[in-house]
Amino acid sequence: MKTNIAKMRKSLKVLLPAIATKFLLRATHLCVNNAGIMFCPNQLSEDGVEIQFATNHLGHFFLTNLLLDKMKETASSTGIEGRIVNLSSLAHKYAYDTSSE
């Protein structure tokens, strides 16, 4: 399911009913967090958080927490543990070194 996780409040309000309809009524075994941005303009998300941090970290956190209870319920009822997969990249190697500032 596609969404803009940088717009956490708006996206999750829209995403919640869609997730409930599509996923939460069925067994949920897997959550793959695969969103990420790098070299983006210096700006804030609609929630007032730096856009890269909002996208790469907070969006994943909120989505995972949204699905966690259903994943636990699925594991309990099916005996099959779910998995949460967080993907990343090597783009951090190209970040500016601010340790001396």
mmCIF file of N, CA and C in Angstrom:
data_model
loop_
_atom_site.group_PDB
_atom_site.id
_atom_site.type_symbol
_atom_site.label_atom_id
_atom_site.label_comp_id
_atom_site.label_asym_id
_atom_site.label_seq_id
_atom_site.Cartn_x
_atom_site.Cartn_y
_atom_site.Cartn_z
ATOM 1 N N MET A 1 0.843 -1.167 0.000
ATOM 2 C CA MET A 1 0.000 0.000 0.000
ATOM 3 C C MET A 1 0.892 1.235 0.000
ATOM 4 N N LYS A 2 0.647 2.140 -0.903
ATOM 5 C CA LYS A 2 1.504 3.300 -1.105
ATOM 6 C C LYS A 2 1.001 4.489 -0.294
ATOM 7 N N THR A 3 1.924 5.190 0.378
ATOM 8 C CA THR A 3 1.588 6.402 1.111
ATOM 9 C C THR A 3 2.832 7.269 1.253
ATOM 10 N N ASN A 4 2.643 8.509 1.643
ATOM 11 C CA ASN A 4 3.752 9.415 1.909
ATOM 12 C C ASN A 4 3.956 9.451 3.413
ATOM 13 N N ILE A 5 4.939 8.698 3.905
ATOM 14 C CA ILE A 5 5.097 8.617 5.350
ATOM 15 C C ILE A 5 5.709 9.868 5.957
ATOM 16 N N ALA A 6 6.202 10.789 5.138
ATOM 17 C CA ALA A 6 6.687 12.059 5.673
ATOM 18 C C ALA A 6 5.518 12.904 6.173
ATOM 19 N N LYS A 7 4.348 12.683 5.616
ATOM 20 C CA LYS A 7 3.140 13.387 6.049
ATOM 21 C C LYS A 7 2.404 12.481 7.031
ATOM 22 N N MET A 8 3.011 12.275 8.186
ATOM 23 C CA MET A 8 2.555 11.246 9.113
ATOM 24 C C MET A 8 1.104 11.402 9.544
ATOM 25 N N ARG A 9 0.751 12.549 10.038
ATOM 26 C CA ARG A 9 -0.616 12.705 10.563
ATOM 27 C C ARG A 9 -1.661 12.536 9.474
ATOM 28 N N LYS A 10 -1.484 13.247 8.365
ATOM 29 C CA LYS A 10 -2.457 13.152 7.275
ATOM 30 C C LYS A 10 -2.474 11.759 6.672
ATOM 31 N N SER A 11 -1.296 11.226 6.378
ATOM 32 C CA SER A 11 -1.222 9.916 5.738
ATOM 33 C C SER A 11 -1.812 8.831 6.618
ATOM 34 N N LEU A 12 -1.489 8.862 7.897
ATOM 35 C CA LEU A 12 -1.991 7.805 8.775
ATOM 36 C C LEU A 12 -3.495 7.898 8.969
ATOM 37 N N LYS A 13 -4.048 9.105 8.939
ATOM 38 C CA LYS A 13 -5.506 9.227 9.026
ATOM 39 C C LYS A 13 -6.179 8.608 7.809
ATOM 40 N N VAL A 14 -5.564 8.778 6.650
ATOM 41 C CA VAL A 14 -6.088 8.180 5.421
ATOM 42 C C VAL A 14 -5.751 6.695 5.376
ATOM 43 N N LEU A 15 -4.561 6.366 5.835
ATOM 44 C CA LEU A 15 -4.076 4.992 5.764
ATOM 45 C C LEU A 15 -4.793 4.057 6.736
ATOM 46 N N LEU A 16 -5.170 4.559 7.897
ATOM 47 C CA LEU A 16 -5.814 3.704 8.906
ATOM 48 C C LEU A 16 -7.034 2.959 8.382
ATOM 49 N N PRO A 17 -8.013 3.644 7.794
ATOM 50 C CA PRO A 17 -9.168 2.903 7.281
ATOM 51 C C PRO A 17 -8.792 1.928 6.166
ATOM 52 N N ALA A 18 -7.857 2.326 5.313
ATOM 53 C CA ALA A 18 -7.439 1.438 4.224
ATOM 54 C C ALA A 18 -6.735 0.204 4.767
ATOM 55 N N ILE A 19 -5.882 0.389 5.766
ATOM 56 C CA ILE A 19 -5.202 -0.759 6.380
ATOM 57 C C ILE A 19 -6.213 -1.654 7.068
ATOM 58 N N ALA A 20 -7.143 -1.058 7.786
ATOM 59 C CA ALA A 20 -8.156 -1.857 8.478
ATOM 60 C C ALA A 20 -8.942 -2.705 7.490
ATOM 61 N N THR A 21 -9.309 -2.113 6.374
ATOM 62 C CA THR A 21 -10.080 -2.842 5.369
ATOM 63 C C THR A 21 -9.250 -3.913 4.682
ATOM 64 N N LYS A 22 -8.034 -3.563 4.314
ATOM 65 C CA LYS A 22 -7.233 -4.477 3.500
ATOM 66 C C LYS A 22 -6.434 -5.490 4.316
ATOM 67 N N PHE A 23 -5.891 -5.081 5.452
ATOM 68 C CA PHE A 23 -4.961 -5.942 6.167
ATOM 69 C C PHE A 23 -5.448 -6.428 7.528
ATOM 70 N N LEU A 24 -6.014 -5.553 8.321
ATOM 71 C CA LEU A 24 -6.296 -5.911 9.703
ATOM 72 C C LEU A 24 -7.416 -6.927 9.853
ATOM 73 N N LEU A 25 -8.182 -7.155 8.808
ATOM 74 C CA LEU A 25 -9.215 -8.184 8.865
ATOM 75 C C LEU A 25 -8.653 -9.546 8.475
ATOM 76 N N ARG A 26 -7.409 -9.575 8.032
ATOM 77 C CA ARG A 26 -6.756 -10.819 7.634
ATOM 78 C C ARG A 26 -5.505 -11.023 8.487
ATOM 79 N N ALA A 27 -4.923 -12.202 8.366
ATOM 80 C CA ALA A 27 -3.660 -12.473 9.056
ATOM 81 C C ALA A 27 -2.579 -11.538 8.513
ATOM 82 N N THR A 28 -1.774 -10.992 9.414
ATOM 83 C CA THR A 28 -0.693 -10.098 9.021
ATOM 84 C C THR A 28 0.610 -10.652 9.573
ATOM 85 N N HIS A 29 1.475 -11.121 8.672
ATOM 86 C CA HIS A 29 2.728 -11.751 9.080
ATOM 87 C C HIS A 29 3.958 -10.894 8.818
ATOM 88 N N LEU A 30 3.845 -9.867 7.977
ATOM 89 C CA LEU A 30 5.037 -9.163 7.524
ATOM 90 C C LEU A 30 4.790 -7.669 7.375
ATOM 91 N N CYS A 31 5.745 -6.890 7.854
ATOM 92 C CA CYS A 31 5.769 -5.438 7.623
ATOM 93 C C CYS A 31 7.151 -5.107 7.073
ATOM 94 N N VAL A 32 7.206 -4.555 5.874
ATOM 95 C CA VAL A 32 8.480 -4.161 5.266
ATOM 96 C C VAL A 32 8.520 -2.638 5.190
ATOM 97 N N ASN A 33 9.436 -2.050 5.922
ATOM 98 C CA ASN A 33 9.637 -0.601 5.907
ATOM 99 C C ASN A 33 10.748 -0.301 4.909
ATOM 100 N N ASN A 34 10.360 0.311 3.778
ATOM 101 C CA ASN A 34 11.308 0.498 2.687
ATOM 102 C C ASN A 34 11.324 1.933 2.163
ATOM 103 N N ALA A 35 10.837 2.883 2.909
ATOM 104 C CA ALA A 35 10.849 4.267 2.442
ATOM 105 C C ALA A 35 12.134 4.940 2.894
ATOM 106 N N GLY A 36 12.641 5.819 2.083
ATOM 107 C CA GLY A 36 13.823 6.561 2.470
ATOM 108 C C GLY A 36 14.124 7.655 1.468
ATOM 109 N N ILE A 37 14.640 8.767 1.973
ATOM 110 C CA ILE A 37 15.056 9.862 1.101
ATOM 111 C C ILE A 37 16.431 10.344 1.548
ATOM 112 N N MET A 38 17.156 10.920 0.623
ATOM 113 C CA MET A 38 18.493 11.443 0.908
ATOM 114 C C MET A 38 18.709 12.630 -0.013
ATOM 115 N N PHE A 39 19.528 13.561 0.406
ATOM 116 C CA PHE A 39 19.852 14.757 -0.375
ATOM 117 C C PHE A 39 18.595 15.561 -0.709
ATOM 118 N N CYS A 40 17.682 15.634 0.231
ATOM 119 C CA CYS A 40 16.452 16.388 0.007
ATOM 120 C C CYS A 40 16.643 17.831 0.483
ATOM 121 N N PRO A 41 15.790 18.735 0.032
ATOM 122 C CA PRO A 41 15.887 20.125 0.494
ATOM 123 C C PRO A 41 15.698 20.199 2.011
ATOM 124 N N ASN A 42 16.313 21.177 2.628
ATOM 125 C CA ASN A 42 16.173 21.362 4.069
ATOM 126 C C ASN A 42 14.784 21.930 4.343
ATOM 127 N N GLN A 43 13.878 21.080 4.775
ATOM 128 C CA GLN A 43 12.508 21.515 5.047
ATOM 129 C C GLN A 43 11.906 20.657 6.150
ATOM 130 N N LEU A 44 10.790 21.122 6.663
ATOM 131 C CA LEU A 44 10.086 20.405 7.719
ATOM 132 C C LEU A 44 8.886 19.677 7.136
ATOM 133 N N SER A 45 8.532 18.567 7.770
ATOM 134 C CA SER A 45 7.314 17.853 7.387
ATOM 135 C C SER A 45 6.114 18.651 7.872
ATOM 136 N N GLU A 46 4.927 18.203 7.513
ATOM 137 C CA GLU A 46 3.713 18.883 7.976
ATOM 138 C C GLU A 46 3.573 18.809 9.491
ATOM 139 N N ASP A 47 4.304 17.888 10.113
ATOM 140 C CA ASP A 47 4.276 17.741 11.568
ATOM 141 C C ASP A 47 5.381 18.549 12.250
ATOM 142 N N GLY A 48 6.163 19.309 11.467
ATOM 143 C CA GLY A 48 7.203 20.151 12.034
ATOM 144 C C GLY A 48 8.509 19.427 12.322
ATOM 145 N N VAL A 49 8.707 18.284 11.692
ATOM 146 C CA VAL A 49 9.920 17.490 11.882
ATOM 147 C C VAL A 49 10.742 17.563 10.595
ATOM 148 N N GLU A 50 12.061 17.592 10.722
ATOM 149 C CA GLU A 50 12.930 17.608 9.543
ATOM 150 C C GLU A 50 12.512 16.467 8.624
ATOM 151 N N ILE A 51 12.328 16.765 7.345
ATOM 152 C CA ILE A 51 11.675 15.861 6.391
ATOM 153 C C ILE A 51 12.403 14.525 6.223
ATOM 154 N N GLN A 52 13.724 14.553 6.207
ATOM 155 C CA GLN A 52 14.459 13.294 6.033
ATOM 156 C C GLN A 52 14.281 12.389 7.250
ATOM 157 N N PHE A 53 14.356 12.949 8.449
ATOM 158 C CA PHE A 53 14.157 12.169 9.674
ATOM 159 C C PHE A 53 12.720 11.656 9.754
ATOM 160 N N ALA A 54 11.769 12.507 9.381
ATOM 161 C CA ALA A 54 10.359 12.099 9.398
ATOM 162 C C ALA A 54 10.118 10.917 8.468
ATOM 163 N N THR A 55 10.713 10.964 7.287
ATOM 164 C CA THR A 55 10.520 9.899 6.301
ATOM 165 C C THR A 55 11.279 8.640 6.668
ATOM 166 N N ASN A 56 12.556 8.783 6.972
ATOM 167 C CA ASN A 56 13.419 7.621 7.149
ATOM 168 C C ASN A 56 13.266 6.925 8.498
ATOM 169 N N HIS A 57 12.718 7.615 9.488
ATOM 170 C CA HIS A 57 12.645 7.024 10.825
ATOM 171 C C HIS A 57 11.237 7.045 11.419
ATOM 172 N N LEU A 58 10.672 8.233 11.568
ATOM 173 C CA LEU A 58 9.389 8.338 12.268
ATOM 174 C C LEU A 58 8.239 7.679 11.522
ATOM 175 N N GLY A 59 8.214 7.813 10.220
ATOM 176 C CA GLY A 59 7.149 7.172 9.444
ATOM 177 C C GLY A 59 7.151 5.670 9.625
ATOM 178 N N HIS A 60 8.335 5.067 9.595
ATOM 179 C CA HIS A 60 8.447 3.621 9.812
ATOM 180 C C HIS A 60 7.976 3.243 11.210
ATOM 181 N N PHE A 61 8.376 4.038 12.195
ATOM 182 C CA PHE A 61 7.984 3.785 13.578
ATOM 183 C C PHE A 61 6.463 3.794 13.725
ATOM 184 N N PHE A 62 5.811 4.816 13.194
ATOM 185 C CA PHE A 62 4.358 4.916 13.322
ATOM 186 C C PHE A 62 3.637 3.801 12.573
ATOM 187 N N LEU A 63 4.085 3.478 11.380
ATOM 188 C CA LEU A 63 3.450 2.402 10.619
ATOM 189 C C LEU A 63 3.616 1.063 11.324
ATOM 190 N N THR A 64 4.811 0.782 11.816
ATOM 191 C CA THR A 64 5.054 -0.479 12.525
ATOM 192 C C THR A 64 4.170 -0.574 13.761
ATOM 193 N N ASN A 65 4.076 0.511 14.519
ATOM 194 C CA ASN A 65 3.215 0.497 15.707
ATOM 195 C C ASN A 65 1.750 0.313 15.353
ATOM 196 N N LEU A 66 1.360 0.816 14.207
ATOM 197 C CA LEU A 66 -0.009 0.650 13.739
ATOM 198 C C LEU A 66 -0.324 -0.821 13.479
ATOM 199 N N LEU A 67 0.642 -1.564 12.961
ATOM 200 C CA LEU A 67 0.431 -2.969 12.594
ATOM 201 C C LEU A 67 0.800 -3.960 13.692
ATOM 202 N N LEU A 68 1.492 -3.527 14.716
ATOM 203 C CA LEU A 68 2.073 -4.438 15.698
ATOM 204 C C LEU A 68 1.051 -5.308 16.424
ATOM 205 N N ASP A 69 -0.031 -4.733 16.898
ATOM 206 C CA ASP A 69 -1.037 -5.534 17.611
ATOM 207 C C ASP A 69 -1.619 -6.620 16.712
ATOM 208 N N LYS A 70 -1.901 -6.275 15.460
ATOM 209 C CA LYS A 70 -2.443 -7.268 14.531
ATOM 210 C C LYS A 70 -1.423 -8.360 14.251
ATOM 211 N N MET A 71 -0.162 -8.005 14.146
ATOM 212 C CA MET A 71 0.872 -9.013 13.911
ATOM 213 C C MET A 71 1.004 -9.954 15.110
ATOM 214 N N LYS A 72 0.907 -9.415 16.317
ATOM 215 C CA LYS A 72 0.956 -10.257 17.523
ATOM 216 C C LYS A 72 -0.253 -11.186 17.577
ATOM 217 N N GLU A 73 -1.409 -10.649 17.244
ATOM 218 C CA GLU A 73 -2.638 -11.452 17.219
ATOM 219 C C GLU A 73 -2.525 -12.579 16.192
ATOM 220 N N THR A 74 -1.995 -12.271 15.028
ATOM 221 C CA THR A 74 -1.803 -13.277 13.983
ATOM 222 C C THR A 74 -0.848 -14.366 14.457
ATOM 223 N N ALA A 75 0.251 -13.974 15.087
ATOM 224 C CA ALA A 75 1.222 -14.955 15.587
ATOM 225 C C ALA A 75 0.585 -15.860 16.629
ATOM 226 N N SER A 76 -0.229 -15.274 17.489
ATOM 227 C CA SER A 76 -0.895 -16.055 18.535
ATOM 228 C C SER A 76 -1.903 -17.037 17.954
ATOM 229 N N SER A 77 -2.666 -16.610 16.962
ATOM 230 C CA SER A 77 -3.722 -17.468 16.412
ATOM 231 C C SER A 77 -3.219 -18.495 15.401
ATOM 232 N N THR A 78 -2.095 -18.205 14.733
ATOM 233 C CA THR A 78 -1.601 -19.135 13.712
ATOM 234 C C THR A 78 -0.383 -19.932 14.158
ATOM 235 N N GLY A 79 0.275 -19.473 15.211
ATOM 236 C CA GLY A 79 1.501 -20.127 15.648
ATOM 237 C C GLY A 79 2.702 -19.779 14.779
ATOM 238 N N ILE A 80 2.529 -18.838 13.864
ATOM 239 C CA ILE A 80 3.615 -18.410 12.976
ATOM 240 C C ILE A 80 4.006 -16.985 13.354
ATOM 241 N N GLU A 81 5.230 -16.821 13.806
ATOM 242 C CA GLU A 81 5.688 -15.490 14.180
ATOM 243 C C GLU A 81 5.840 -14.601 12.953
ATOM 244 N N GLY A 82 5.479 -13.349 13.115
ATOM 245 C CA GLY A 82 5.625 -12.387 12.031
ATOM 246 C C GLY A 82 7.026 -11.810 11.988
ATOM 247 N N ARG A 83 7.275 -11.021 10.976
ATOM 248 C CA ARG A 83 8.572 -10.376 10.806
ATOM 249 C C ARG A 83 8.374 -8.908 10.451
ATOM 250 N N ILE A 84 9.231 -8.077 11.027
ATOM 251 C CA ILE A 84 9.292 -6.664 10.672
ATOM 252 C C ILE A 84 10.661 -6.447 10.049
ATOM 253 N N VAL A 85 10.678 -6.015 8.803
ATOM 254 C CA VAL A 85 11.923 -5.850 8.054
ATOM 255 C C VAL A 85 12.129 -4.363 7.786
ATOM 256 N N ASN A 86 13.244 -3.835 8.254
ATOM 257 C CA ASN A 86 13.602 -2.441 8.015
ATOM 258 C C ASN A 86 14.768 -2.410 7.037
ATOM 259 N N LEU A 87 14.537 -1.851 5.869
ATOM 260 C CA LEU A 87 15.575 -1.762 4.848
ATOM 261 C C LEU A 87 16.269 -0.413 4.929
ATOM 262 N N SER A 88 17.512 -0.393 4.534
ATOM 263 C CA SER A 88 18.263 0.860 4.509
ATOM 264 C C SER A 88 19.213 0.829 3.317
ATOM 265 N N SER A 89 20.075 1.811 3.251
ATOM 266 C CA SER A 89 21.013 1.875 2.133
ATOM 267 C C SER A 89 22.368 2.351 2.641
ATOM 268 N N LEU A 90 23.271 2.509 1.726
ATOM 269 C CA LEU A 90 24.596 3.034 2.057
ATOM 270 C C LEU A 90 24.667 4.551 1.902
ATOM 271 N N ALA A 91 23.541 5.192 1.671
ATOM 272 C CA ALA A 91 23.531 6.636 1.420
ATOM 273 C C ALA A 91 24.086 7.434 2.597
ATOM 274 N N HIS A 92 24.057 6.871 3.800
ATOM 275 C CA HIS A 92 24.592 7.591 4.959
ATOM 276 C C HIS A 92 26.081 7.909 4.789
ATOM 277 N N LYS A 93 26.767 7.148 3.948
ATOM 278 C CA LYS A 93 28.196 7.396 3.718
ATOM 279 C C LYS A 93 28.435 8.733 3.023
ATOM 280 N N TYR A 94 27.404 9.272 2.397
ATOM 281 C CA TYR A 94 27.537 10.522 1.662
ATOM 282 C C TYR A 94 27.024 11.726 2.451
ATOM 283 N N ALA A 95 26.649 11.518 3.695
ATOM 284 C CA ALA A 95 26.160 12.614 4.535
ATOM 285 C C ALA A 95 27.333 13.517 4.932
ATOM 286 N N TYR A 96 27.022 14.764 5.216
ATOM 287 C CA TYR A 96 28.050 15.710 5.628
ATOM 288 C C TYR A 96 28.518 15.377 7.035
ATOM 289 N N ASP A 97 29.804 15.546 7.283
ATOM 290 C CA ASP A 97 30.365 15.336 8.615
ATOM 291 C C ASP A 97 30.194 16.626 9.403
ATOM 292 N N THR A 98 29.330 16.603 10.398
ATOM 293 C CA THR A 98 29.076 17.797 11.210
ATOM 294 C C THR A 98 29.684 17.665 12.599
ATOM 295 N N SER A 99 30.529 16.670 12.817
ATOM 296 C CA SER A 99 31.074 16.424 14.153
ATOM 297 C C SER A 99 31.978 17.555 14.637
ATOM 298 N N SER A 100 32.567 18.325 13.746
ATOM 299 C CA SER A 100 33.461 19.406 14.160
ATOM 300 C C SER A 100 32.737 20.739 14.315
ATOM 301 N N GLU A 101 31.456 20.776 14.034
ATOM 302 C CA GLU A 101 30.704 22.039 14.118
ATOM 303 C C GLU A 101 30.206 22.297 15.504
#
